[in-house]
Amino acid sequence: MTSPQRSSFDQRVSAVVACIPHGRLCTYGQVADWIGAYGCARQVGWALRRLSLPSRIPWQRVVNAQGRISMSLSREGSDWMQRELLIAEGIPVALDGRLPLKRFLWVPDEGQIARMGQLLRAL
DNA sequence: TAGGTGACGGACC
DNA sequence: CGGTCCGCCACCT
């Protein structure tokens, strides 16, 4: 069953991920920080895993801090789907999932951080 | 209940 | 670079 706690966490993740600009990337760790869950990058991955695809949430813009799409058989193809979506946004992704994270990493300025804060408080 | 597994990340070698 | 270890914590046997 879905606990209210998990549901809230998922909503927070979706709210901030929705703020990532087209053609930009961020990491699971960044998302965790933004929702006030420092160190909980792993749970962010679980939250995105729960999204029903296709989704209006730009989940494909979240990659790991090593600069690669997390490839895993358990994702049943969503990893390859992520690769296609990112390529469609102009981000080159190698077959093994490697991508130029440095060049496309989104580092929100204070205004954008504040904006995300507002969205979170509105939940 | 206990133990194994991950869409993680950082430290180390 | 790559590989290993460990802390983390929700999930799933």
Short mmCIF file of C-alpha atoms (C1' of nucleotides) in Angstrom, two decimals:
data_model
loop_
_atom_site.label_atom_id
_atom_site.label_comp_id
_atom_site.label_asym_id
_atom_site.label_seq_id
_atom_site.Cartn_x
_atom_site.Cartn_y
_atom_site.Cartn_z
CA MET A 1 0.00 0.00 0.00
CA THR A 2 1.03 3.57 -0.58
CA SER A 3 1.83 5.30 2.67
CA PRO A 4 1.08 9.01 2.89
CA GLN A 5 4.74 9.56 3.63
CA ARG A 6 5.98 8.02 0.40
CA SER A 7 3.27 9.78 -1.53
CA SER A 8 4.45 13.12 -0.20
CA PHE A 9 8.05 12.33 -1.04
CA ASP A 10 7.10 11.43 -4.59
CA GLN A 11 5.17 14.67 -5.03
CA ARG A 12 8.14 16.69 -3.85
CA VAL A 13 10.45 14.90 -6.26
CA SER A 14 8.08 15.48 -9.16
CA ALA A 15 7.65 19.14 -8.26
CA VAL A 16 11.34 19.95 -8.47
CA VAL A 17 12.13 17.67 -11.40
CA ALA A 18 9.43 19.52 -13.31
CA CYS A 19 11.57 22.67 -12.88
CA ILE A 20 14.57 21.29 -14.76
CA PRO A 21 14.83 23.22 -18.06
CA HIS A 22 14.63 21.46 -21.40
CA GLY A 23 18.01 20.26 -22.55
CA ARG A 24 19.56 20.43 -19.07
CA LEU A 25 20.49 17.71 -16.57
CA CYS A 26 20.67 17.26 -12.84
CA THR A 27 21.63 14.43 -10.51
CA TYR A 28 19.65 12.33 -8.04
CA GLY A 29 21.68 13.94 -5.28
CA GLN A 30 20.74 17.45 -6.37
CA VAL A 31 17.06 16.58 -6.39
CA ALA A 32 17.38 15.12 -2.90
CA ASP A 33 19.00 18.35 -1.70
CA TRP A 34 16.31 20.51 -3.23
CA ILE A 35 13.51 18.71 -1.44
CA GLY A 36 15.35 18.83 1.85
CA ALA A 37 16.35 15.18 1.85
CA TYR A 38 20.13 15.51 1.77
CA GLY A 39 21.79 12.14 1.32
CA CYS A 40 18.63 10.47 0.05
CA ALA A 41 19.58 10.25 -3.62
CA ARG A 42 18.69 6.60 -3.62
CA GLN A 43 15.11 7.28 -2.65
CA VAL A 44 14.86 9.81 -5.45
CA GLY A 45 15.65 6.98 -7.82
CA TRP A 46 12.86 4.93 -6.26
CA ALA A 47 10.45 7.82 -6.60
CA LEU A 48 11.18 8.27 -10.31
CA ARG A 49 10.87 4.52 -10.74
CA ARG A 50 7.28 4.79 -9.52
CA LEU A 51 6.26 7.20 -12.29
CA SER A 52 3.95 5.72 -14.86
CA LEU A 53 5.35 6.22 -18.33
CA PRO A 54 5.04 8.17 -20.42
CA SER A 55 4.95 11.00 -17.91
CA ARG A 56 4.64 14.77 -18.14
CA ILE A 57 7.45 14.94 -15.59
CA PRO A 58 10.85 15.31 -17.36
CA TRP A 59 12.28 12.38 -15.41
CA GLN A 60 14.81 11.73 -18.17
CA ARG A 61 16.79 14.81 -17.10
CA VAL A 62 17.88 13.15 -13.88
CA VAL A 63 21.10 11.13 -14.16
CA ASN A 64 23.70 9.88 -11.71
CA ALA A 65 26.62 11.94 -10.45
CA GLN A 66 29.06 9.82 -12.45
CA GLY A 67 27.70 11.43 -15.58
CA ARG A 68 25.84 8.44 -16.93
CA ILE A 69 22.35 7.08 -17.29
CA SER A 70 21.94 4.28 -14.79
CA MET A 71 21.59 1.28 -17.07
CA SER A 72 19.85 -1.69 -15.50
CA LEU A 73 17.85 -4.65 -16.72
CA SER A 74 15.44 -4.06 -13.86
CA ARG A 75 14.36 -0.83 -15.57
CA GLU A 76 12.84 -2.86 -18.35
CA GLY A 77 13.78 -0.44 -21.08
CA SER A 78 13.18 2.90 -19.38
CA ASP A 79 16.94 3.40 -19.38
CA TRP A 80 17.07 3.18 -23.16
CA MET A 81 13.97 5.33 -23.39
CA GLN A 82 15.78 7.90 -21.27
CA ARG A 83 18.69 7.85 -23.70
CA GLU A 84 16.41 8.50 -26.66
CA LEU A 85 14.59 11.32 -24.91
CA LEU A 86 17.83 13.06 -23.97
CA ILE A 87 19.23 12.71 -27.47
CA ALA A 88 16.00 14.27 -28.71
CA GLU A 89 16.74 17.21 -26.40
CA GLY A 90 20.16 17.66 -27.96
CA ILE A 91 22.26 15.86 -25.38
CA PRO A 92 24.66 13.30 -26.84
CA VAL A 93 24.53 9.99 -24.97
CA ALA A 94 26.90 7.11 -25.67
CA LEU A 95 25.61 3.56 -25.96
CA ASP A 96 26.88 2.79 -22.47
CA GLY A 97 24.97 5.74 -21.06
CA ARG A 98 27.88 8.13 -20.69
CA LEU A 99 27.03 11.76 -21.30
CA PRO A 100 28.71 15.18 -20.96
CA LEU A 101 27.22 16.04 -17.57
CA LYS A 102 29.53 19.00 -16.94
CA ARG A 103 28.30 20.76 -20.03
CA PHE A 104 24.60 20.27 -19.41
CA LEU A 105 24.35 20.25 -15.63
CA TRP A 106 21.65 22.60 -14.39
CA VAL A 107 22.72 24.63 -11.38
CA PRO A 108 19.69 26.69 -10.35
CA ASP A 109 20.33 30.28 -9.27
CA GLU A 110 18.83 31.70 -6.10
CA GLY A 111 15.69 32.76 -7.86
CA GLN A 112 15.10 29.30 -9.21
CA ILE A 113 15.84 27.76 -5.82
CA ALA A 114 13.28 30.10 -4.30
CA ARG A 115 10.77 29.14 -6.96
CA MET A 116 11.17 25.48 -6.10
CA GLY A 117 10.77 26.33 -2.45
CA GLN A 118 7.44 27.97 -3.20
CA LEU A 119 6.23 24.97 -5.15
CA LEU A 120 7.20 22.66 -2.30
CA ARG A 121 5.43 24.74 0.30
CA ALA A 122 2.35 24.72 -1.89
CA LEU A 123 2.11 20.96 -1.65
"C1'" DT B 1 12.16 -10.55 11.38
"C1'" DA B 2 16.45 -10.89 8.65
"C1'" DG B 3 18.91 -10.48 4.85
"C1'" DG B 4 19.62 -9.25 -0.08
"C1'" DT B 5 19.04 -5.73 -3.66
"C1'" DG B 6 19.16 -1.25 -5.91
"C1'" DA B 7 17.29 4.63 -11.49
"C1'" DC B 8 22.97 6.78 -5.38
"C1'" DG B 9 27.26 9.07 -3.90
"C1'" DG B 10 31.56 9.82 -2.06
"C1'" DA B 11 36.01 8.04 -0.49
"C1'" DC B 12 39.99 5.26 -1.82
"C1'" DC B 13 43.24 2.70 -4.43
"C1'" DC C 1 40.17 6.48 -16.10
"C1'" DG C 2 38.27 1.74 -13.55
"C1'" DG C 3 37.14 -1.23 -9.52
"C1'" DT C 4 35.92 -1.72 -4.52
"C1'" DC C 5 33.91 -0.42 -0.18
"C1'" DC C 6 30.74 1.56 2.69
"C1'" DG C 7 26.79 4.48 4.42
"C1'" DC C 8 22.33 5.14 3.10
"C1'" DC C 9 17.30 3.50 3.18
"C1'" DA C 10 13.00 1.77 0.74
"C1'" DC C 11 11.63 -2.62 -1.26
"C1'" DC C 12 11.10 -7.39 -1.75
"C1'" DT C 13 11.56 -11.91 -0.55
#
